[in-house]
PDB file of C-alpha atoms and ligand atoms in Angstrom:
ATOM      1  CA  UNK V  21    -121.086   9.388 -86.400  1.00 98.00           C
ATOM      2  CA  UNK V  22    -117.843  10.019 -84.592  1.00 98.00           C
ATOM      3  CA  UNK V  23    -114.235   8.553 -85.062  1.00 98.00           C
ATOM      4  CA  UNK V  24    -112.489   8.185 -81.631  1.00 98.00           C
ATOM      5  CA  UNK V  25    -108.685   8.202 -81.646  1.00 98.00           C
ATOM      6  CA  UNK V  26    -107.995   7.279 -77.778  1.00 98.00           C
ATOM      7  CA  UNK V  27    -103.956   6.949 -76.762  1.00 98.00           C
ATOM      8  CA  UNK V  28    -103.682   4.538 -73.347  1.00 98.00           C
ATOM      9  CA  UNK V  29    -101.099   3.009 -71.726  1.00 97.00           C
ATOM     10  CA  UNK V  30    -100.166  -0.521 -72.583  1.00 96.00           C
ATOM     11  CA  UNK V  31    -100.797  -1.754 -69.429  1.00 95.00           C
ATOM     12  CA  UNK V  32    -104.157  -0.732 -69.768  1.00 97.00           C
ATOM     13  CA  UNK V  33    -104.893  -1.343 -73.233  1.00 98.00           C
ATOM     14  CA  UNK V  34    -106.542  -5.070 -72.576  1.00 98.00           C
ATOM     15  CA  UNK V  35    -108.539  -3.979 -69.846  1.00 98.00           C
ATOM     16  CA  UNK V  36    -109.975  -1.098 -72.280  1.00 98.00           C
ATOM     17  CA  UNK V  37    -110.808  -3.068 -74.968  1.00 98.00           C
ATOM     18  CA  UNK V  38    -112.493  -5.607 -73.044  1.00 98.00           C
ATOM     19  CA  UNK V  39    -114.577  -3.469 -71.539  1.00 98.00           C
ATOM     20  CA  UNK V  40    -115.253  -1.402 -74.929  1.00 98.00           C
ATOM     21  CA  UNK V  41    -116.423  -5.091 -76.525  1.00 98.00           C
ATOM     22  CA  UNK V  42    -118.512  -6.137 -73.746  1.00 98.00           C
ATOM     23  CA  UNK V  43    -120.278  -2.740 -73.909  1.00 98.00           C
ATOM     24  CA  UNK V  44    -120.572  -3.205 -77.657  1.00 98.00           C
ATOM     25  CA  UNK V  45    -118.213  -0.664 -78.943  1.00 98.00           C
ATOM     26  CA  UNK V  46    -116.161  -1.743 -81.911  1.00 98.00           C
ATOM     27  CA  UNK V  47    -112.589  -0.934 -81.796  1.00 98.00           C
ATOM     28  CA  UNK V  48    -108.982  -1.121 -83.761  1.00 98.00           C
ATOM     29  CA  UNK V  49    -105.794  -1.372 -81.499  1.00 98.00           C
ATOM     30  CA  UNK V  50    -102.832   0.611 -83.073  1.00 98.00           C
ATOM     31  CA  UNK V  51     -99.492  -0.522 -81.478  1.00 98.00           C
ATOM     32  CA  UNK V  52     -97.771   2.992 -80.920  1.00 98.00           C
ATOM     33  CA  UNK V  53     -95.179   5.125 -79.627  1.00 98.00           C
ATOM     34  CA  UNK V  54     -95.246   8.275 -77.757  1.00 96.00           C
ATOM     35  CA  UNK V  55     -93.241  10.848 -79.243  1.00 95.00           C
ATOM     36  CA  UNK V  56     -92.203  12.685 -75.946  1.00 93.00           C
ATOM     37  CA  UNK V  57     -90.930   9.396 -74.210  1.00 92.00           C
ATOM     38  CA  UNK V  58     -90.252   7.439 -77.118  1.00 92.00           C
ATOM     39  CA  UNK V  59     -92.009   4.453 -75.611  1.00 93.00           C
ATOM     40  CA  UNK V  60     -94.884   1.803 -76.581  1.00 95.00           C
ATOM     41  CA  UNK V  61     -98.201   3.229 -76.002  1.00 97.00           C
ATOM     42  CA  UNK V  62    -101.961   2.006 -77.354  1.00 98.00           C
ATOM     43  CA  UNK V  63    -103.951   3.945 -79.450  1.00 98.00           C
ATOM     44  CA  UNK V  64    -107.442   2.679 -80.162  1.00 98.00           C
ATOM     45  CA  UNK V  65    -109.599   4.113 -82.931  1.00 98.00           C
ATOM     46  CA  UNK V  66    -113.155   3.658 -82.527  1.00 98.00           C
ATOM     47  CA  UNK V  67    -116.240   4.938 -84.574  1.00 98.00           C
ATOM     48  CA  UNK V  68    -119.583   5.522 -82.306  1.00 98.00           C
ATOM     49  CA  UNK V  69    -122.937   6.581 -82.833  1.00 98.00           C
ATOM     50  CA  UNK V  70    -123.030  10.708 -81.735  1.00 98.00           C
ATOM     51  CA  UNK V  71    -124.637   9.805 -79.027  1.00 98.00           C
ATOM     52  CA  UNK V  72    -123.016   6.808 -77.721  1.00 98.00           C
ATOM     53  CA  UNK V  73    -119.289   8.717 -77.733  1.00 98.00           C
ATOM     54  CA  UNK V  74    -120.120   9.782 -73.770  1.00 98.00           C
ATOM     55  CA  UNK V  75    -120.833   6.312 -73.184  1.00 98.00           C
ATOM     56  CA  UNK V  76    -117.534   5.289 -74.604  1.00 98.00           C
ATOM     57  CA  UNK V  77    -115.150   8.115 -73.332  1.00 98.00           C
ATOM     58  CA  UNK V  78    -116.057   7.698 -69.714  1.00 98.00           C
ATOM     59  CA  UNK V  79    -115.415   3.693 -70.308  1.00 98.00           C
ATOM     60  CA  UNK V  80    -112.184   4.406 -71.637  1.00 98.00           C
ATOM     61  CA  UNK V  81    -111.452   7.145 -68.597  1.00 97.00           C
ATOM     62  CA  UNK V  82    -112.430   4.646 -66.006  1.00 97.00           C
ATOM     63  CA  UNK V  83    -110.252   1.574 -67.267  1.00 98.00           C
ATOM     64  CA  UNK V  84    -107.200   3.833 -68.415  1.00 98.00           C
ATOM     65  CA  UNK V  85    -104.913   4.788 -64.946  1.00 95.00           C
ATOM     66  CA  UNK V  86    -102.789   7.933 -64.436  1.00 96.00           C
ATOM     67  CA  UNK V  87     -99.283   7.026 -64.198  1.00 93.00           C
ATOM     68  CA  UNK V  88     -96.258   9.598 -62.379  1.00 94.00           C
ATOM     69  CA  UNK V  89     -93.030   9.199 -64.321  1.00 91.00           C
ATOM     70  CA  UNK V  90     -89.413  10.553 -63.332  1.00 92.00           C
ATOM     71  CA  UNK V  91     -87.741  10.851 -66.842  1.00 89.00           C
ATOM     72  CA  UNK V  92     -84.036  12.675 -66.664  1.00 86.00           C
ATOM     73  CA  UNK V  93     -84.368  15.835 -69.014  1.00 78.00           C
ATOM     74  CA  UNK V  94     -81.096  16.708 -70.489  1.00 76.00           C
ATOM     75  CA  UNK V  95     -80.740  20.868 -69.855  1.00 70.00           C
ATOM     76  CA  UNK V  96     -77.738  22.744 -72.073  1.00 67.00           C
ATOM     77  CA  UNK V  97     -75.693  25.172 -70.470  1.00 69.00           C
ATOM     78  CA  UNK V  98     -73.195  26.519 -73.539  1.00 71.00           C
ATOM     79  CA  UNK V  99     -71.675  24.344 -76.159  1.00 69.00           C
ATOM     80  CA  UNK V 100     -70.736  21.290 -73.883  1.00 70.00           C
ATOM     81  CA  UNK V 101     -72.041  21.849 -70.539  1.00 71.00           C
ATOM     82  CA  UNK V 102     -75.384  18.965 -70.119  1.00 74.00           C
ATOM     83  CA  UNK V 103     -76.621  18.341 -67.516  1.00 75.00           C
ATOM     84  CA  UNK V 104     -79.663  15.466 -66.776  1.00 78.00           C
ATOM     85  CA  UNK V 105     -82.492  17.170 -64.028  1.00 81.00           C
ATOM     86  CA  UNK V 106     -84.914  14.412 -62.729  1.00 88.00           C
ATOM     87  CA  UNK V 107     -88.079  15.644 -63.935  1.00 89.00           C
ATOM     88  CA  UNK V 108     -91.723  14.123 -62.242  1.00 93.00           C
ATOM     89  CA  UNK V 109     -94.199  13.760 -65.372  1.00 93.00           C
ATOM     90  CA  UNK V 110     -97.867  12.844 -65.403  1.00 94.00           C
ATOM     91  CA  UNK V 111     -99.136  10.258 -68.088  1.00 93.00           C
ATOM     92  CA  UNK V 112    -102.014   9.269 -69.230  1.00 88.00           C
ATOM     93  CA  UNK V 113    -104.948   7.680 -68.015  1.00 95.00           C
ATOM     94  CA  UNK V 114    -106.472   8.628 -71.701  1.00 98.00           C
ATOM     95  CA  UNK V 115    -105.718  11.070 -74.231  1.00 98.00           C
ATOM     96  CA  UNK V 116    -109.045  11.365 -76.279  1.00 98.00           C
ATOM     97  CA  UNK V 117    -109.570  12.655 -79.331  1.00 98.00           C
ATOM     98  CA  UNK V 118    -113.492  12.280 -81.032  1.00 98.00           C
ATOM     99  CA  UNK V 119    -113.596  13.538 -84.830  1.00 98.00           C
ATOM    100  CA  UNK V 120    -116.633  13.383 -86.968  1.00 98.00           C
ATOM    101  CA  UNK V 121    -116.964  11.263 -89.447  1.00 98.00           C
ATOM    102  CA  UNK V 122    -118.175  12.035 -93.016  1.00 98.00           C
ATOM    103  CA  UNK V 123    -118.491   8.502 -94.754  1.00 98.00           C
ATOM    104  CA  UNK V 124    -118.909   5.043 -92.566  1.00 97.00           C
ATOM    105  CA  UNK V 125    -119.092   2.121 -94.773  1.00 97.00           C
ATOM    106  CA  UNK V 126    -118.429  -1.636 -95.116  1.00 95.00           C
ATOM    107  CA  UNK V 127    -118.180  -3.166 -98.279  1.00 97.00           C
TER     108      UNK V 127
HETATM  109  P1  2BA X 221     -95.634  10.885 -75.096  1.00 54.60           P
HETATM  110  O1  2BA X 221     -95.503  11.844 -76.228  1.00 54.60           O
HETATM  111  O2  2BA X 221     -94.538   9.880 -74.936  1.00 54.60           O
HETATM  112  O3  2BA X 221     -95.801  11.750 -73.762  1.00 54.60           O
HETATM  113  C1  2BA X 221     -95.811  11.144 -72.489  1.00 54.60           C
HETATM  114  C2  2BA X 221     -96.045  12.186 -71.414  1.00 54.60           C
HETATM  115  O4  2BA X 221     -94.951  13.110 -71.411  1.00 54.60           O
HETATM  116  C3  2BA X 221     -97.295  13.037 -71.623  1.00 54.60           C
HETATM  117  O5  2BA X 221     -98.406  12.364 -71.073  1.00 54.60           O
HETATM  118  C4  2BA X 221     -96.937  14.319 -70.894  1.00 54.60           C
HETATM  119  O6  2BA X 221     -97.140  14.189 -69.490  1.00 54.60           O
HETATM  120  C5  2BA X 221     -95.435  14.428 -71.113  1.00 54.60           C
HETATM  121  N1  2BA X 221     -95.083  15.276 -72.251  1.00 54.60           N
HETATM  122  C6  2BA X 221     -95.374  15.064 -73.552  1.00 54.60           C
HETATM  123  N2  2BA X 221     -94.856  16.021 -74.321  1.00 54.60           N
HETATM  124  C7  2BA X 221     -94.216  16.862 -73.497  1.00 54.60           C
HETATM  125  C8  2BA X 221     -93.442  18.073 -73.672  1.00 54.60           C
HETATM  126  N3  2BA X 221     -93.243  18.586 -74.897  1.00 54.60           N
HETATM  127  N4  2BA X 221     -92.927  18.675 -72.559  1.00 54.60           N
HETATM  128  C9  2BA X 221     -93.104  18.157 -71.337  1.00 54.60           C
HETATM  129  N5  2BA X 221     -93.819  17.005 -71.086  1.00 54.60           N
HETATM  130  C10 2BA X 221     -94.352  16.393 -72.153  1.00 54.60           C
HETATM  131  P2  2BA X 221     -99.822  12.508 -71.770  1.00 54.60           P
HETATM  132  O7  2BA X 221    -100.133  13.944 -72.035  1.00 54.60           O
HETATM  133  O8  2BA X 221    -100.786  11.741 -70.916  1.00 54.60           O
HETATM  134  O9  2BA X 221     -99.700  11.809 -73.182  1.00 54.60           O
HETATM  135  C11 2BA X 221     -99.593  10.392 -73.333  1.00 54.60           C
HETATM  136  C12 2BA X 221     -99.365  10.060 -74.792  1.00 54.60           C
HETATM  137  O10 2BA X 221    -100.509  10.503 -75.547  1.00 54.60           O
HETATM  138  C13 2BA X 221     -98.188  10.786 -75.446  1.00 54.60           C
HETATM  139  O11 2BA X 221     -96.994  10.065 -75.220  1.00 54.60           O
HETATM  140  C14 2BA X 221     -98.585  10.798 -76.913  1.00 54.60           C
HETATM  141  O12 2BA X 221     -98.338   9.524 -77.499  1.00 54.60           O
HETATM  142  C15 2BA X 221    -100.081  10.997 -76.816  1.00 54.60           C
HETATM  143  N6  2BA X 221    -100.471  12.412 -76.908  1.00 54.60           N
HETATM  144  C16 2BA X 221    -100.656  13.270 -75.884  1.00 54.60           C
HETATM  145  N7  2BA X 221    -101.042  14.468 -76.331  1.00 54.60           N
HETATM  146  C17 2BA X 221    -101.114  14.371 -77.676  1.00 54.60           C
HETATM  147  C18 2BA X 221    -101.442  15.278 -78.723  1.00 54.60           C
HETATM  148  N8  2BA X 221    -101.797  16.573 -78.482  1.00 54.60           N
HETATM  149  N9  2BA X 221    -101.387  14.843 -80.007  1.00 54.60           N
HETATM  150  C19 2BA X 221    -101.038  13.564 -80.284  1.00 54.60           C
HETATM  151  N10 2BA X 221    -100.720  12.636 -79.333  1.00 54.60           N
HETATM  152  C20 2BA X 221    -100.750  13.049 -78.046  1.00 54.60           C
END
């Protein structure tokens, strides 16, 4: 068995689990925050049969959309020189993680 740790955009994050319920998947919805833009983000953990995680990832990949960002990154120059560039980021669709899992149980 495999634990899936799978960080998605908000926006996205009813589409994904809908889809991941309808296909059977169990899954937990974490209300989280990316540390780079300090914003809300989804991260869904989901434990899969080995052979199902495929089956899973690619649902997740299709239902999770890339998103361009401009975020102002704040360069030094000296002491108290700042100065704020516009900066074009990429985020998202997914960011996947599968781990495997030593213990499942439900008690
Ligand atoms: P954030 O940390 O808020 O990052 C949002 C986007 O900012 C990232 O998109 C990436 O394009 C950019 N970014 C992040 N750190 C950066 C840095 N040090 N320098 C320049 N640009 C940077 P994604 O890579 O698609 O990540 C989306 C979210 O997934 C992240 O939100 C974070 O919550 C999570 N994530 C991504 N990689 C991770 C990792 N290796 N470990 C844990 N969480 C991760």
């Amino acid at each position: 068995m495999k634990l899936i740790f799978a960080i998605v955009n908000d926006d996205d994050a009813a589409r994904v689990l809908s889809v991941l319920n309808q296909a059977g998947f169990s899954a937990t919805k974490l209300a989280t925050t990316g540390g780079y833009l300090k914003s809300g983000n989804t991260t869904f953990i989901s434990g899969v049969e080995d052979d199902q995680v495929d089956q899973a990832i690619s649902l997740i990949g299709s239902n999770a959309r890339k998103r361009t960002q401009i975020i102002h990154d704040t360069t030094s120059f000296g002491a108290f020189n700042t100065m704020a560039m516009p900066l074009e980021i990429t985020v998202g669709g997914a960011t996947v993680f599968v781990l495997n899992v030593e213990r499942f149980e439900k008690l």
